[in-house]
Amino acid sequence: MFALVDCNSFYCSCERVFNPKLDGQPVVVLSNNDGCVVARSEEAKARGIAMGEVWHLARPELKQGVHAFSSNYTLYGDMSRRVMTTLRDFAERMEIYSIDEAFLGFDSTGDWAGIGRAIRKTVRRHTGIPVCVGFGATKVLAKLANRLAKKRAGYDGVFVWPTAPAEVNALLESVPVQDVWGIGKRLADRLGAHGVATARALRDMDDTKAQRVLAVTGLRIVWELRGISCLELEELAPPKKAICCARGFGVPLSTLEELREPLATYVSVVAEKLRAQKLVAGHVQVFLETNPHTEERQYNPGLGHTLDMASNFTPELSALAAGLLKRIHRPGYRFRKVGVLMSDLCAEGEVQSSFDGPSPASIARREKLMATLDEVNRTRGRGAVRLGSAGGSAPAWGMRQALLSRCYTTRWTELLRTSEPA
């Protein structure tokens, strides 16, 4: 048996945990620079607020009484970790699918509805986050069961996929094919041309036709709808092929000197992630973006460089990225974003030495320096020690986060205090 556990309106729920006055109120969370709506509570959905709504352009009557928040990734990431830690106690196997979703794998039989209720109760007690749970014999059926648990009243947030053929047929007939996990709109349009509009019609497709229309991956989805498990749990996340950091600025930047600071900051972020996963990068790419939503001249260049010896040493990567930035920068443009992408990743122990590269003693000193840097930033907060080229802790180019809530769980100075009014 598989279960899919999905947090309800996760970002909004995180905000509500520490501000109970928001319960029952319309809540939205905005994207970087407080741009578009990326999360909505049920009350906000009922108000008619659309996903992706540009918040500063939304009608005043639509925004009236709505509680809007800037994205607080530090809080959401820590709350996700707490939810996943709680879920691990319920199943033999687990796959973290996204920040707010996880598949559980059970190797024995049980009272699935009872287990689902226990999951909901325990996660809510441990973290304050509401979840819905769907059970099925395959991952695709568990995903559909979770959708029913969340969308349809009367199930109390838990749904176990039935085994009676008539009930299964009725449920699959009620699900549009584009709502099947792994299909989406593009494949749904392709299936529509063959008269396949529901999950039931997809399940009943001839195997040869399904493979011709959807390829082998789509055929596996068809089999999963039939109750034949083809998709295993990925208990270990597959190794990353690349890591990117690119964020919009709070204000447009033009000069090379202005752009160097955020680039150095983003390189530091990627290098820290590489070291945390014991990886090194063999290729570095830097890119710039202007704002396509303005009448200004557009220029979106990018340039990469392959290292002679793969590295995760922040100063080396930052110097290389700064050189690439200098080569692609052109005066007279207002840029909204700079980014760095590091690829050709491999494990630290698989690095091929270079004849003109650093000596073993130098490499050892680099590793010790970076380990110390990471430890200080881990205990004192990210950016406590940083490259001089990354600038100060409150840069003018930082993201607009005028509606940012406190971090609550990760910073001593932002903990919720008992003396605060309810």
Coordinates of N, CA, C and O in Angstrom, one line a residue, residues 299-358:
Y299 N 17.9 42.6 -23.0 CA 19.2 42.0 -23.2 C 19.3 40.9 -22.2 O 19.3 41.1 -21.0
N300 N 19.4 39.6 -22.6 CA 19.4 38.5 -21.7 C 20.5 37.5 -22.0 O 20.3 36.4 -22.5
P301 N 21.7 37.9 -21.7 CA 22.9 37.1 -22.1 C 23.2 36.0 -21.1 O 22.7 36.1 -19.9
G302 N 24.0 35.1 -21.5 CA 24.6 34.1 -20.6 C 25.9 33.6 -21.1 O 26.1 33.6 -22.3
L303 N 26.8 33.1 -20.2 CA 28.1 32.6 -20.6 C 28.6 31.6 -19.6 O 28.4 31.8 -18.4
G304 N 29.2 30.5 -20.1 CA 29.7 29.5 -19.2 C 31.1 29.2 -19.4 O 31.8 29.6 -20.4
H305 N 31.7 28.5 -18.4 CA 33.1 28.1 -18.5 C 33.3 26.8 -17.8 O 32.7 26.6 -16.7
T306 N 34.1 25.9 -18.4 CA 34.4 24.6 -17.8 C 35.7 24.7 -17.0 O 36.7 25.1 -17.6
L307 N 35.7 24.2 -15.8 CA 36.8 24.3 -14.9 C 37.8 23.1 -15.3 O 37.4 22.0 -15.7
D308 N 39.1 23.4 -15.2 CA 40.1 22.4 -15.4 C 40.0 21.3 -14.3 O 40.2 20.1 -14.6
M309 N 39.6 21.7 -13.1 CA 39.4 20.8 -12.0 C 38.2 21.2 -11.2 O 38.1 22.3 -10.7
A310 N 37.2 20.3 -11.1 CA 35.9 20.6 -10.5 C 36.1 21.1 -9.0 O 37.1 20.6 -8.4
S311 N 35.3 22.0 -8.6 CA 35.5 22.6 -7.3 C 34.2 23.0 -6.6 O 33.2 23.2 -7.3
N312 N 34.3 23.2 -5.3 CA 33.3 23.8 -4.5 C 33.8 24.9 -3.6 O 33.2 25.3 -2.6
F313 N 35.0 25.4 -4.0 CA 35.7 26.4 -3.2 C 35.1 27.8 -3.5 O 35.3 28.3 -4.7
T314 N 34.5 28.4 -2.6 CA 33.7 29.6 -2.9 C 34.6 30.7 -3.5 O 34.1 31.3 -4.5
P315 N 35.7 31.1 -3.0 CA 36.5 32.2 -3.6 C 36.8 31.9 -5.1 O 36.8 32.8 -5.9
E316 N 37.2 30.6 -5.4 CA 37.5 30.3 -6.8 C 36.3 30.4 -7.7 O 36.4 31.0 -8.8
L317 N 35.2 29.9 -7.3 CA 34.0 30.0 -8.1 C 33.5 31.4 -8.2 O 33.0 31.8 -9.3
S318 N 33.6 32.2 -7.2 CA 33.2 33.6 -7.2 C 34.0 34.4 -8.2 O 33.5 35.2 -9.0
A319 N 35.3 34.2 -8.2 CA 36.2 34.9 -9.1 C 35.9 34.5 -10.5 O 35.9 35.4 -11.4
L320 N 35.6 33.2 -10.8 CA 35.3 32.8 -12.1 C 34.0 33.4 -12.6 O 33.9 33.9 -13.7
A321 N 33.0 33.4 -11.7 CA 31.7 34.0 -12.1 C 31.8 35.5 -12.3 O 31.2 36.0 -13.2
A322 N 32.6 36.2 -11.5 CA 32.8 37.6 -11.7 C 33.4 37.9 -13.1 O 33.0 38.9 -13.8
G323 N 34.3 37.1 -13.5 CA 34.9 37.2 -14.8 C 33.9 37.0 -16.0 O 33.9 37.7 -17.0
L324 N 33.0 36.0 -15.8 CA 32.0 35.8 -16.8 C 31.0 37.0 -16.8 O 30.6 37.4 -17.9
L325 N 30.7 37.5 -15.7 CA 29.8 38.6 -15.6 C 30.4 39.8 -16.4 O 29.6 40.5 -17.1
K326 N 31.6 40.1 -16.2 CA 32.3 41.2 -16.9 C 32.2 41.1 -18.4 O 32.0 42.0 -19.1
R327 N 32.3 39.8 -18.8 CA 32.3 39.6 -20.3 C 30.9 39.8 -20.9 O 30.8 40.1 -22.1
I328 N 29.8 39.5 -20.2 CA 28.5 39.6 -20.8 C 27.8 40.9 -20.4 O 26.8 41.3 -21.1
H329 N 28.3 41.7 -19.5 CA 27.7 42.9 -19.1 C 27.8 44.0 -20.2 O 28.8 44.1 -20.8
R330 N 26.7 44.7 -20.4 CA 26.7 45.8 -21.3 C 26.1 47.0 -20.6 O 25.0 46.9 -20.0
P331 N 26.7 48.2 -20.7 CA 26.1 49.4 -20.0 C 24.8 49.8 -20.8 O 24.6 49.5 -21.9
G332 N 24.0 50.5 -20.0 CA 22.8 51.1 -20.6 C 21.5 50.2 -20.4 O 20.4 50.6 -20.9
Y333 N 21.7 49.1 -19.8 CA 20.5 48.2 -19.6 C 20.2 48.1 -18.1 O 21.1 48.2 -17.2
R334 N 18.9 48.0 -17.8 CA 18.5 47.8 -16.4 C 18.1 46.4 -16.2 O 17.1 45.9 -16.8
F335 N 18.9 45.7 -15.3 CA 18.7 44.2 -15.2 C 17.8 44.0 -13.9 O 18.0 44.6 -12.9
R336 N 16.9 43.0 -14.0 CA 16.1 42.6 -12.9 C 16.6 41.4 -12.2 O 16.1 41.1 -11.1
K337 N 17.5 40.7 -12.8 CA 18.0 39.4 -12.2 C 19.3 39.1 -12.7 O 19.7 39.3 -13.9
V338 N 20.2 38.5 -11.8 CA 21.4 37.8 -12.2 C 21.4 36.4 -11.6 O 20.8 36.2 -10.5
G339 N 21.9 35.5 -12.3 CA 21.9 34.1 -11.8 C 23.2 33.3 -12.1 O 23.9 33.7 -13.0
V340 N 23.4 32.3 -11.3 CA 24.5 31.4 -11.6 C 24.0 30.0 -11.6 O 23.2 29.6 -10.7
L341 N 24.5 29.2 -12.5 CA 24.1 27.8 -12.7 C 25.4 27.0 -12.7 O 26.3 27.2 -13.5
M342 N 25.5 26.0 -11.7 CA 26.7 25.1 -11.7 C 26.2 23.7 -12.1 O 25.3 23.2 -11.5
S343 N 26.9 23.2 -13.0 CA 26.6 21.9 -13.5 C 27.8 21.0 -13.6 O 28.9 21.3 -13.1
D344 N 27.7 19.8 -14.4 CA 28.7 18.8 -14.4 C 29.1 18.4 -13.0 O 30.3 18.4 -12.6
L345 N 28.1 18.1 -12.2 CA 28.4 17.8 -10.8 C 28.9 16.4 -10.6 O 28.4 15.5 -11.3
C346 N 29.8 16.2 -9.6 CA 30.2 14.9 -9.3 C 30.6 14.9 -7.8 O 30.7 15.9 -7.2
A347 N 30.8 13.7 -7.2 CA 31.2 13.6 -5.8 C 32.6 14.1 -5.6 O 33.4 14.1 -6.5
E348 N 32.8 14.6 -4.4 CA 34.1 15.2 -4.1 C 35.2 14.2 -4.3 O 36.3 14.5 -4.7
G349 N 35.0 12.9 -4.0 CA 36.0 11.9 -4.1 C 36.3 11.5 -5.5 O 37.2 10.7 -5.8
E350 N 35.5 12.0 -6.5 CA 35.7 11.6 -7.9 C 36.4 12.7 -8.7 O 36.4 12.6 -9.9
V351 N 36.9 13.7 -8.1 CA 37.5 14.8 -8.8 C 38.8 14.4 -9.5 O 39.6 13.7 -8.9
Q352 N 38.9 14.7 -10.7 CA 40.1 14.4 -11.5 C 41.1 15.6 -11.3 O 40.8 16.7 -11.5
S353 N 42.3 15.2 -10.8 CA 43.3 16.2 -10.6 C 43.8 16.8 -11.9 O 43.7 16.3 -12.9
S354 N 44.3 18.1 -11.7 CA 44.8 18.8 -12.8 C 46.3 19.0 -12.6 O 46.8 19.3 -11.5
F355 N 47.1 18.9 -13.7 CA 48.6 19.1 -13.5 C 48.9 20.5 -13.0 O 49.9 20.6 -12.2
D356 N 48.2 21.5 -13.4 CA 48.5 22.8 -12.9 C 47.5 23.3 -11.9 O 47.4 24.5 -11.6
G357 N 46.8 22.4 -11.3 CA 45.8 22.7 -10.2 C 46.5 22.8 -8.9 O 47.8 22.7 -8.7
P358 N 45.7 23.1 -7.8 CA 46.3 23.3 -6.5 C 46.9 22.0 -6.0 O 46.5 20.9 -6.3

